[in-house]
PDB file of C-alpha atoms and ligand atoms in Angstrom:
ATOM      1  CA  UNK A1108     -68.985 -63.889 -10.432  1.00 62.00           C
ATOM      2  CA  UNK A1109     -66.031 -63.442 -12.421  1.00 68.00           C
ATOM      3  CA  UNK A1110     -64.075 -60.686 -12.340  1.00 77.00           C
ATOM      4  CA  UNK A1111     -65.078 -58.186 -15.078  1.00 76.00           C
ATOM      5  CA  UNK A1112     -63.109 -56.920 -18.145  1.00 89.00           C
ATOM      6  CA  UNK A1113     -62.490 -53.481 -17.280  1.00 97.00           C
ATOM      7  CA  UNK A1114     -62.447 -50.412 -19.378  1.00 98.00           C
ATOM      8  CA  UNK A1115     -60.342 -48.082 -17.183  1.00 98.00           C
ATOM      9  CA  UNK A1116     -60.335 -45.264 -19.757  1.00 97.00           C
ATOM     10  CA  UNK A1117     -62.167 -42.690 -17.709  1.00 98.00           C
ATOM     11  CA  UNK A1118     -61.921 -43.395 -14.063  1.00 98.00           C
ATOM     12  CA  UNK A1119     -64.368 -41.524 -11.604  1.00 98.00           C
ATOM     13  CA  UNK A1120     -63.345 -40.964  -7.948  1.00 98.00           C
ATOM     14  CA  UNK A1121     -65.901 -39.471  -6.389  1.00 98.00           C
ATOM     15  CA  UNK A1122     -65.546 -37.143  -3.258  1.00 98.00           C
ATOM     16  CA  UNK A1123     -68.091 -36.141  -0.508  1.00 96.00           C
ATOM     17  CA  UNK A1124     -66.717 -33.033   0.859  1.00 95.00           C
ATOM     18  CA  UNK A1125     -68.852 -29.782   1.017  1.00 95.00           C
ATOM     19  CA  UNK A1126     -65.494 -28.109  -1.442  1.00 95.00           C
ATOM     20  CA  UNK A1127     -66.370 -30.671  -4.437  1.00 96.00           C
ATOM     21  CA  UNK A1128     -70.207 -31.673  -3.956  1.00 96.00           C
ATOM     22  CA  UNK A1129     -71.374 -28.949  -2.319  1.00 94.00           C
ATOM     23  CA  UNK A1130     -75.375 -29.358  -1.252  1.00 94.00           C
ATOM     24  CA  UNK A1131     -75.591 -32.084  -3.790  1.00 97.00           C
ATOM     25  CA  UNK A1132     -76.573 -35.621  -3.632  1.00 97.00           C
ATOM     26  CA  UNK A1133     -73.847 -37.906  -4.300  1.00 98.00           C
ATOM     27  CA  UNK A1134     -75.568 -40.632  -5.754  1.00 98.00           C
ATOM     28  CA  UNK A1135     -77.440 -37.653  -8.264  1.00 98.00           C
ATOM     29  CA  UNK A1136     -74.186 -36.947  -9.121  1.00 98.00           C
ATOM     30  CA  UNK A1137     -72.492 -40.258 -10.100  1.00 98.00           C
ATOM     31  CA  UNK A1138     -75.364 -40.847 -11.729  1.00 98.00           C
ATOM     32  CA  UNK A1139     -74.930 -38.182 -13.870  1.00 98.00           C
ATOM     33  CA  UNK A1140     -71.280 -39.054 -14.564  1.00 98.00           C
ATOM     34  CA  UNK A1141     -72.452 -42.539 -15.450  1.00 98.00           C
ATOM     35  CA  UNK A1142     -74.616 -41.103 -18.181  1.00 98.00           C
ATOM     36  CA  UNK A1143     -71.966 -39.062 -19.050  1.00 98.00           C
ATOM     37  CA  UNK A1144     -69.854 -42.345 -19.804  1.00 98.00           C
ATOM     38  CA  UNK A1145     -67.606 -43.086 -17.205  1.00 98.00           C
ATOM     39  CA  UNK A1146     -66.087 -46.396 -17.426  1.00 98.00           C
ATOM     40  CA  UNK A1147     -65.477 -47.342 -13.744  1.00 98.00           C
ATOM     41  CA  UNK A1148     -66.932 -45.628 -10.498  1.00 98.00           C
ATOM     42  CA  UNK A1149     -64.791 -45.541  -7.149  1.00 98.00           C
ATOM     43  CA  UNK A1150     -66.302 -44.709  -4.071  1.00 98.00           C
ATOM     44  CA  UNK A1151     -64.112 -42.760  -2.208  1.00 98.00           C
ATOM     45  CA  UNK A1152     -65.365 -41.428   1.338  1.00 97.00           C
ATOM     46  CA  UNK A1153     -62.082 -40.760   4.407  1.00 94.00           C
ATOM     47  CA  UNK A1154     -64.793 -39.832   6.781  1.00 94.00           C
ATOM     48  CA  UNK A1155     -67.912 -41.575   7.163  1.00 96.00           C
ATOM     49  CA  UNK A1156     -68.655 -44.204   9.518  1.00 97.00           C
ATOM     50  CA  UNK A1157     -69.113 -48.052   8.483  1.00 97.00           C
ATOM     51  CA  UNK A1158     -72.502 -48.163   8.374  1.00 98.00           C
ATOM     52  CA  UNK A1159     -72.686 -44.357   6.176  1.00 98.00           C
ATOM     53  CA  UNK A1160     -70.167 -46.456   3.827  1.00 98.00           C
ATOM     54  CA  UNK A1161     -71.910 -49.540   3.389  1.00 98.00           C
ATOM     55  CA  UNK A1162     -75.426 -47.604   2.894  1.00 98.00           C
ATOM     56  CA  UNK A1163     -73.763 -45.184   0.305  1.00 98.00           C
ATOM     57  CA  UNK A1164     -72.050 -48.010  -1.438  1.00 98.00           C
ATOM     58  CA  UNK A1165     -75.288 -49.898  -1.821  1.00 98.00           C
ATOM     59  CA  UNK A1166     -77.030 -46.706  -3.549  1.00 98.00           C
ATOM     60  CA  UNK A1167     -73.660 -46.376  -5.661  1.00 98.00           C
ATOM     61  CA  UNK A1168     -73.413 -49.858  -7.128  1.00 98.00           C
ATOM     62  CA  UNK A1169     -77.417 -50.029  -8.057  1.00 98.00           C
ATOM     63  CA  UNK A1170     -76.591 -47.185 -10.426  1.00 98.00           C
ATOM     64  CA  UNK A1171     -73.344 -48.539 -11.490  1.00 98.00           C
ATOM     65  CA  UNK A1172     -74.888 -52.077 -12.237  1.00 98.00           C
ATOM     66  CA  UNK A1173     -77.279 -50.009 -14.168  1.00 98.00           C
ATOM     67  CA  UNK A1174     -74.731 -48.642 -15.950  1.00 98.00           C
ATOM     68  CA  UNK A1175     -72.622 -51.410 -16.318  1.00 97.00           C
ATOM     69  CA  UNK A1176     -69.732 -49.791 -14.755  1.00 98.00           C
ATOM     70  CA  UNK A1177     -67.722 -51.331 -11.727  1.00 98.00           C
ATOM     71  CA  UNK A1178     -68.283 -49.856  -8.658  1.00 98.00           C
ATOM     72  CA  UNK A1179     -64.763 -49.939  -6.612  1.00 98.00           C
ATOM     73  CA  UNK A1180     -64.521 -48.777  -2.571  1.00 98.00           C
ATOM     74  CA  UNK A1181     -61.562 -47.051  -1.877  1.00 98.00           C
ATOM     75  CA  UNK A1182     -59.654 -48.554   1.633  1.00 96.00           C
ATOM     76  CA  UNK A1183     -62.692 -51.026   2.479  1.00 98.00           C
ATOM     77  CA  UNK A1184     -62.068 -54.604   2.081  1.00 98.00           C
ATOM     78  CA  UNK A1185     -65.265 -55.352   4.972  1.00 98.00           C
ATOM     79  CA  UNK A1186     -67.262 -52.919   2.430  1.00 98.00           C
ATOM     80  CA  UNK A1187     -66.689 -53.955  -0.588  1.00 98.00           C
ATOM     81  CA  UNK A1188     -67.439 -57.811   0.818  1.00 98.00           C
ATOM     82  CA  UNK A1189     -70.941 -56.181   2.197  1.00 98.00           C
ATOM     83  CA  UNK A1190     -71.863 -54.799  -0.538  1.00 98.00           C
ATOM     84  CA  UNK A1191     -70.988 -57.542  -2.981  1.00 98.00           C
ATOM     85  CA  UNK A1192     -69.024 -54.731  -5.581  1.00 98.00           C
ATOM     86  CA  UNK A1193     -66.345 -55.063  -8.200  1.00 98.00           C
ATOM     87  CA  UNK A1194     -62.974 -53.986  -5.401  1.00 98.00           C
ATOM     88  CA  UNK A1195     -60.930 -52.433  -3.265  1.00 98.00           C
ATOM     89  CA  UNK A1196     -58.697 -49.524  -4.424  1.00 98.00           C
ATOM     90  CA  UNK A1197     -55.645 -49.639  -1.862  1.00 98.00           C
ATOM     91  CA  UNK A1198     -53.133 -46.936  -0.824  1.00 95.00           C
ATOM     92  CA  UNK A1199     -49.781 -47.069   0.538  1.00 93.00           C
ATOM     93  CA  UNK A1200     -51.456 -47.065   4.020  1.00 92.00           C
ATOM     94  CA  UNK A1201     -53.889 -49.586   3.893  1.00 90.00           C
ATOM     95  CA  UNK A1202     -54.124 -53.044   3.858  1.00 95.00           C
ATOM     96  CA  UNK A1203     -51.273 -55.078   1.981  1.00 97.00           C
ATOM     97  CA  UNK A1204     -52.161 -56.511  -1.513  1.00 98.00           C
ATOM     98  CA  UNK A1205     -51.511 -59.915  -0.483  1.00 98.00           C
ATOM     99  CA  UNK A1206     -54.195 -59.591   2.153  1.00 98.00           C
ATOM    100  CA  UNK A1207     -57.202 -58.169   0.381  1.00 98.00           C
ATOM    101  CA  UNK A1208     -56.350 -60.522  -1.867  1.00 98.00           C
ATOM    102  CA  UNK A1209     -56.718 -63.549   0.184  1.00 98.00           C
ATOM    103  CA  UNK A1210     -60.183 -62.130   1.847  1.00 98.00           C
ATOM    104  CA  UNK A1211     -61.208 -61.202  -1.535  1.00 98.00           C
ATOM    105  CA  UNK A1212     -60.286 -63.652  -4.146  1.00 97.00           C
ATOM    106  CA  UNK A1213     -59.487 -64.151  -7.406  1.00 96.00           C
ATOM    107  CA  UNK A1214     -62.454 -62.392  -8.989  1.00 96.00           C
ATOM    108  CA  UNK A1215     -62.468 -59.036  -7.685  1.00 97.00           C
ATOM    109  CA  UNK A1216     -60.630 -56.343  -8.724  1.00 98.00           C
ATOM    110  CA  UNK A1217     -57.779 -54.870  -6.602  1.00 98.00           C
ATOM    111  CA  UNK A1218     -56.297 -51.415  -7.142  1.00 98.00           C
ATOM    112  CA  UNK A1219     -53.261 -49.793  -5.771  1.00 98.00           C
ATOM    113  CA  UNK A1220     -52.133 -46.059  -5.283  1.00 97.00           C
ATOM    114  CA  UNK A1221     -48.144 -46.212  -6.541  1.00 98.00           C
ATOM    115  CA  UNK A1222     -45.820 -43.196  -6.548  1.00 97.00           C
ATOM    116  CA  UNK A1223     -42.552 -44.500  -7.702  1.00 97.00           C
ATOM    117  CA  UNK A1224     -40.950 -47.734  -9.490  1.00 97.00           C
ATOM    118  CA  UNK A1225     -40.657 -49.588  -6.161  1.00 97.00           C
ATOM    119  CA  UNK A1226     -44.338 -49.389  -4.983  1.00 98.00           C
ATOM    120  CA  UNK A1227     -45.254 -50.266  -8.680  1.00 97.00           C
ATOM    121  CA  UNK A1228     -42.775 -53.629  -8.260  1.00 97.00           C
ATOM    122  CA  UNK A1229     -44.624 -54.333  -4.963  1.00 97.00           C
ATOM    123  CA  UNK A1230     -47.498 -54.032  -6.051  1.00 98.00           C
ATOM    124  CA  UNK A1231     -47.742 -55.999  -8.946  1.00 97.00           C
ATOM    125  CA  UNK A1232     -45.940 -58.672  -7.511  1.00 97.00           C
ATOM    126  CA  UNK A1233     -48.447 -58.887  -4.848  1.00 97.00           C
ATOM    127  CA  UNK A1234     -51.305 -59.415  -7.553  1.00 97.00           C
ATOM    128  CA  UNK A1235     -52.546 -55.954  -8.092  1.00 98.00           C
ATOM    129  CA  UNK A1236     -54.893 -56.038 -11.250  1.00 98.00           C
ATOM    130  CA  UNK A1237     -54.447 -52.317 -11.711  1.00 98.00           C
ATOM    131  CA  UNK A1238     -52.057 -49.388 -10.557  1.00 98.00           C
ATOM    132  CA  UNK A1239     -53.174 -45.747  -9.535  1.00 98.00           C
ATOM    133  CA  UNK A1240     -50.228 -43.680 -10.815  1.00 98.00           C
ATOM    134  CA  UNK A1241     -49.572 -40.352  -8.907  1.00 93.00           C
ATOM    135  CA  UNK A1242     -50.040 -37.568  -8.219  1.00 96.00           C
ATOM    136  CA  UNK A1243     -49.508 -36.380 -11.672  1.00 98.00           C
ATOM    137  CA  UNK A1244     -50.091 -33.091 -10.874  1.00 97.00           C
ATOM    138  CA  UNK A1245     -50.614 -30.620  -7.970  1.00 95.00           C
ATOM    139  CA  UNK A1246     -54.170 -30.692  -7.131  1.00 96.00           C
ATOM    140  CA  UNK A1247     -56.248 -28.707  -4.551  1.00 94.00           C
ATOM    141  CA  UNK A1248     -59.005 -31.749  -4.034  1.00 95.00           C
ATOM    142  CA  UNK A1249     -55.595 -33.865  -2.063  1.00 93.00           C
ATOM    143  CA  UNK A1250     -53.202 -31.314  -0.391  1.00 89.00           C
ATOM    144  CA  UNK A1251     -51.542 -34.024   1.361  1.00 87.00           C
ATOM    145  CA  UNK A1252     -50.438 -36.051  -1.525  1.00 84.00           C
ATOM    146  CA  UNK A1253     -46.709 -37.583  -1.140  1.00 79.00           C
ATOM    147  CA  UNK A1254     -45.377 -36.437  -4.240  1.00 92.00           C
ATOM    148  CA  UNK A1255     -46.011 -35.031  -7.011  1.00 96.00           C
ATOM    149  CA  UNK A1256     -44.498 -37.199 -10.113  1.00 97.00           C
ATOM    150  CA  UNK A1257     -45.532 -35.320 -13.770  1.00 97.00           C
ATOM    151  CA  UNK A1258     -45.935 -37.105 -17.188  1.00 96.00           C
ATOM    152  CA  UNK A1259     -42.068 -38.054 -16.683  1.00 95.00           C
ATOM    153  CA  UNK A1260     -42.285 -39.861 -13.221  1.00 96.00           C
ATOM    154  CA  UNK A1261     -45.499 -41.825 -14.452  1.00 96.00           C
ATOM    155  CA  UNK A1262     -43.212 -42.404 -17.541  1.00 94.00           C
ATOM    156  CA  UNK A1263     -40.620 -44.020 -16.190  1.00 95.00           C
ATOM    157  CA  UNK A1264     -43.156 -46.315 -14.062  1.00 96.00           C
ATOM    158  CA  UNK A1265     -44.612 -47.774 -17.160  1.00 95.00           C
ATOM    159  CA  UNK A1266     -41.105 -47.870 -19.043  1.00 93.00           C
ATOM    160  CA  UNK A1267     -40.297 -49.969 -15.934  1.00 95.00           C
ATOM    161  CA  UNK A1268     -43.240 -52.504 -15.919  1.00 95.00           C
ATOM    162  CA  UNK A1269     -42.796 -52.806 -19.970  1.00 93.00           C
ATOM    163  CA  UNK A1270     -39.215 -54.058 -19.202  1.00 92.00           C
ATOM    164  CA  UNK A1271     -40.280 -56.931 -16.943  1.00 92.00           C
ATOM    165  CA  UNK A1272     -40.181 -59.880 -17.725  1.00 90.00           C
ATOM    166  CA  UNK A1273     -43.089 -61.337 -15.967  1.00 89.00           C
ATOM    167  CA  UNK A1274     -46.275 -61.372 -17.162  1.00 91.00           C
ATOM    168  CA  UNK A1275     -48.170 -59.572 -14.412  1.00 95.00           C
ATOM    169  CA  UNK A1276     -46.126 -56.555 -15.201  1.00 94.00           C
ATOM    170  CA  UNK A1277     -47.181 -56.224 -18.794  1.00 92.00           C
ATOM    171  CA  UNK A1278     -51.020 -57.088 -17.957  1.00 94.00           C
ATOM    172  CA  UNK A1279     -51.636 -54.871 -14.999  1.00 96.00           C
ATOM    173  CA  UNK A1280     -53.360 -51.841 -16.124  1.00 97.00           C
ATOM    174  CA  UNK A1281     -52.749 -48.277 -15.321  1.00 97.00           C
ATOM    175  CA  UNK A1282     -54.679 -44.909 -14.398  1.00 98.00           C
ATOM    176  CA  UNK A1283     -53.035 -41.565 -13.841  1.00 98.00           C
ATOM    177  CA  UNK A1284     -54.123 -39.800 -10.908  1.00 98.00           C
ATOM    178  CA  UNK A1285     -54.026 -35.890 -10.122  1.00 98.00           C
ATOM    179  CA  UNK A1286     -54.591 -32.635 -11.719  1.00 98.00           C
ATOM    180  CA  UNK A1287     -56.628 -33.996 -15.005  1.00 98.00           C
ATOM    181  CA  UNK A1288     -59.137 -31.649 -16.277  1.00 98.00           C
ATOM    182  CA  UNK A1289     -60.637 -30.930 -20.142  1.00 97.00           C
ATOM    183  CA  UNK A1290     -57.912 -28.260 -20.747  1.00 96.00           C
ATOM    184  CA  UNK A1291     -54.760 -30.867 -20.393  1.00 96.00           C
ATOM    185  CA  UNK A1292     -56.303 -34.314 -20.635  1.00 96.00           C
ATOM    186  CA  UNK A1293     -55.507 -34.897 -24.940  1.00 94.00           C
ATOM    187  CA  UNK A1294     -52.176 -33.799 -23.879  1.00 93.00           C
ATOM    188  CA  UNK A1295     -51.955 -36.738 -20.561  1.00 95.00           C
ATOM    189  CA  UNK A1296     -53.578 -39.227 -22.903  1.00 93.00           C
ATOM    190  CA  UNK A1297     -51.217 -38.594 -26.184  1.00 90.00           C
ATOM    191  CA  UNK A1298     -48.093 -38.112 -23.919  1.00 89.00           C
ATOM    192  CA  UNK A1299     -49.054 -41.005 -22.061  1.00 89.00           C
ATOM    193  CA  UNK A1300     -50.771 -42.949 -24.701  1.00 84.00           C
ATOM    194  CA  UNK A1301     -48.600 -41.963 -27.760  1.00 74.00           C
ATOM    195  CA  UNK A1302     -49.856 -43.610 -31.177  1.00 68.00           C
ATOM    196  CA  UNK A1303     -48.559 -47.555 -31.455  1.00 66.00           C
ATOM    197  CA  UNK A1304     -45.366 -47.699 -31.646  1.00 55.00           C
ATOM    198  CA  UNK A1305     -44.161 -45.037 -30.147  1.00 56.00           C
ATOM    199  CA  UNK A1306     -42.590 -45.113 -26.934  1.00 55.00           C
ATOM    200  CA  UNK A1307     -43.550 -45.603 -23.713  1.00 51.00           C
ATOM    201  CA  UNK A1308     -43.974 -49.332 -24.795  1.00 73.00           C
ATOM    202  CA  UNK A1309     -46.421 -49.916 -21.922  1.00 83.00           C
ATOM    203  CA  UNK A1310     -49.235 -47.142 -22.418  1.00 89.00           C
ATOM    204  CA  UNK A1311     -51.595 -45.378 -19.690  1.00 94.00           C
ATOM    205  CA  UNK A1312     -54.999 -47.315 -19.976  1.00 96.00           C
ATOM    206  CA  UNK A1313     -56.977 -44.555 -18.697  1.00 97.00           C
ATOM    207  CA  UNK A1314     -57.390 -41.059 -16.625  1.00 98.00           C
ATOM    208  CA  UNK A1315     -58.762 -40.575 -12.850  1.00 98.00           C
ATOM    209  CA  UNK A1316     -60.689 -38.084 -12.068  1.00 98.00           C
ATOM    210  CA  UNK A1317     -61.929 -36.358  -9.337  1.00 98.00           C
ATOM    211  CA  UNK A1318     -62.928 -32.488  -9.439  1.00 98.00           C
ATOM    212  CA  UNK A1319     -63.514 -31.966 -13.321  1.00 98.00           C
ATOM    213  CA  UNK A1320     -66.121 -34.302 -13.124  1.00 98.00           C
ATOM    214  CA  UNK A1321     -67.665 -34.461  -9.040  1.00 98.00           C
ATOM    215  CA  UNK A1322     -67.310 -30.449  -8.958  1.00 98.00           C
ATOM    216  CA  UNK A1323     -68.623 -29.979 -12.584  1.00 98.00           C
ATOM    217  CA  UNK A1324     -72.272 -28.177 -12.321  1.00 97.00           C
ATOM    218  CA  UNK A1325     -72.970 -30.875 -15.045  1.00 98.00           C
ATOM    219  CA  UNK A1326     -71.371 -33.890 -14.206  1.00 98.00           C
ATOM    220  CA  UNK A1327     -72.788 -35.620 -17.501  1.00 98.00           C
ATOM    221  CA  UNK A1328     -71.837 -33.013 -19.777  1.00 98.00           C
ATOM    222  CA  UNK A1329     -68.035 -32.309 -18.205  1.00 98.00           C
ATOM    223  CA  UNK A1330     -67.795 -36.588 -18.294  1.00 98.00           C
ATOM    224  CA  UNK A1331     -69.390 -36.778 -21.960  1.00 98.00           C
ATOM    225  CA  UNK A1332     -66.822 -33.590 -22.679  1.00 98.00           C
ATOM    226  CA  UNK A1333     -63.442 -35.453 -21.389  1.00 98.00           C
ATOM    227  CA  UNK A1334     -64.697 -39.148 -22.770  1.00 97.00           C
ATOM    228  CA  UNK A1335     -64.980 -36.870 -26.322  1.00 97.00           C
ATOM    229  CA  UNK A1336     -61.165 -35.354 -25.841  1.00 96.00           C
ATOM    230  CA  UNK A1337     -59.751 -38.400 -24.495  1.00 95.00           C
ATOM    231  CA  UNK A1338     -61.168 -40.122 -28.011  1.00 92.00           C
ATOM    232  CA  UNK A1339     -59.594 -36.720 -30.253  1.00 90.00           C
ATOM    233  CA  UNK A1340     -55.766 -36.515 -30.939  1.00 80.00           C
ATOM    234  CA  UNK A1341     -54.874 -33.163 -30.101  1.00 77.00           C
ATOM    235  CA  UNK A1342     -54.100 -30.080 -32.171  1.00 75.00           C
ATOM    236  CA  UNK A1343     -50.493 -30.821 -31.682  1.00 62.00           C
ATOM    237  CA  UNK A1344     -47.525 -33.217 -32.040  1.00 54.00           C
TER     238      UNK A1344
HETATM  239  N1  TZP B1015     -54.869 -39.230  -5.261  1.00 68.85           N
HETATM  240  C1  TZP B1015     -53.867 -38.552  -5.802  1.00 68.85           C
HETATM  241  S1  TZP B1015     -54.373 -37.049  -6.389  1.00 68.85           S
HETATM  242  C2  TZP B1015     -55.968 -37.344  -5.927  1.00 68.85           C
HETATM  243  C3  TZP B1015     -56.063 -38.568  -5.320  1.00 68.85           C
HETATM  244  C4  TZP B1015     -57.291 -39.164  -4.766  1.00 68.85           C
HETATM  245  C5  TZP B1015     -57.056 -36.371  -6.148  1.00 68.85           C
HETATM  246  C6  TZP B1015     -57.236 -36.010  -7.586  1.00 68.85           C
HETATM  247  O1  TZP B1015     -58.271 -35.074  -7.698  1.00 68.85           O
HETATM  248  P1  TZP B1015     -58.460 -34.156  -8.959  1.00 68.85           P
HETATM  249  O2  TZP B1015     -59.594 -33.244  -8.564  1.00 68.85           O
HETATM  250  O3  TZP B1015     -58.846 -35.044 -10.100  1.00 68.85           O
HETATM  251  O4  TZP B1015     -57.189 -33.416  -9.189  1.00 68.85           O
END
């Protein structure tokens, strides 16, 4: 299969712990974002053991194939080749780009976690399709996150890749990553993804998500909600 053209606009990570799904069922509950028109699904899961993952990720990428959504595994190269999904979304920590990309191939997708201009270099010269910019903000659902960057760190990442001169840098595709919810997420995307011609040259393809959608007690109506603000300039310059 080749690998698909991705519409990163609204980026679900989804989260298992009893703080952010509570008694639900995951699978209910990505389902319900699906419907609510998320645009890619990433299964992300710190604790559970292999065969929990490759079980979970099965269930996860019926619905997403249903929904025509990729499904991407967060850390799990061996899952992701199980269960026959879209990628891998790697951090810092994990495998190296260059690896996942040799086990995985051309057509699947490979994500990376970046923090700072350097990791962003890295990883784009080691083939990353798209880059998981963060944390933008402080955000209870990942306490132990590195740093914490704001609009102006992610900023200066993409003002970075829009000044290379190779053509990786200006195709890879971006996500922010920490803190988005309905009451700032027209201000991310406009900041982010000011009107043509305005600068950052290199825009913010889309938003990640974790707890305003996976905590929501209506995951389709908080996703439909954000998918409607992301789509409306703000009341404000
Ligand atoms: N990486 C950086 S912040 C974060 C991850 C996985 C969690 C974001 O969660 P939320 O609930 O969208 O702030």
């Amino acid at each position: 299969m080749q690998k698909p053209l991705v519409d990163y606009s609204l980026y679900l990570v989804t989260d298992s712990t009893e703080a952010i799904l509570g008694e639900r069922n995951l699978v209910d509950v990505v389902e319900q974002a699906i419907a609510g028109g998320v645009t890619v699904v990433q299964y992300r899961d710190k604790t559970s053991d292999t065969g929990v993952l490759i079980h979970t990720a099965k269930e996860l990428h019926k619905i997403c194939q249903k929904g025509n959504v990729p499904l991407i595994v967060n850390d799990r190269v061996d899952v992701v080749l199980a269960v026959g999904c879209e990628g891998v979304h790697l951090g810092q920590d994990d495998m190296d780009i260059v690896t996942a990309r040799k086990i995985l191939g051309q057509d699947k997708i490979i994500g990376a976690t970046v923090s700072s201009i350097k990791e962003a270099q890295v990883a784009v010269e080691a083939g990353a399709d798209y880059l998981g910019i963060g944390t933008l903000y402080a955000t209870a659902t990942k306490k132990d996150t590195k740093s914490i960057i704001g609009i102006n760190g992610i900023r200066k990442i993409l003002y970075y890749l829009s000044h290379q001169k190779d053509d990786a840098a200006q195709i890879v595709k971006s996500v922010c990553i920490g803190g988005v919810n309905a009451s700032n997420v027209q201000r991310v995307r406009y900041q982010l993804h000011p009107p043509s011609g305005s600068q950052p040259q290199k825009v913010l393809d889309g938003v990640a998500i974790v707890s305003a959608i996976m905590a929501a007690e209506h995951p389709q109506a908080a996703a439909s909600h954000l998918k409607l603000l992301l789509d409306t300039p703000p009341p404000f310059k």
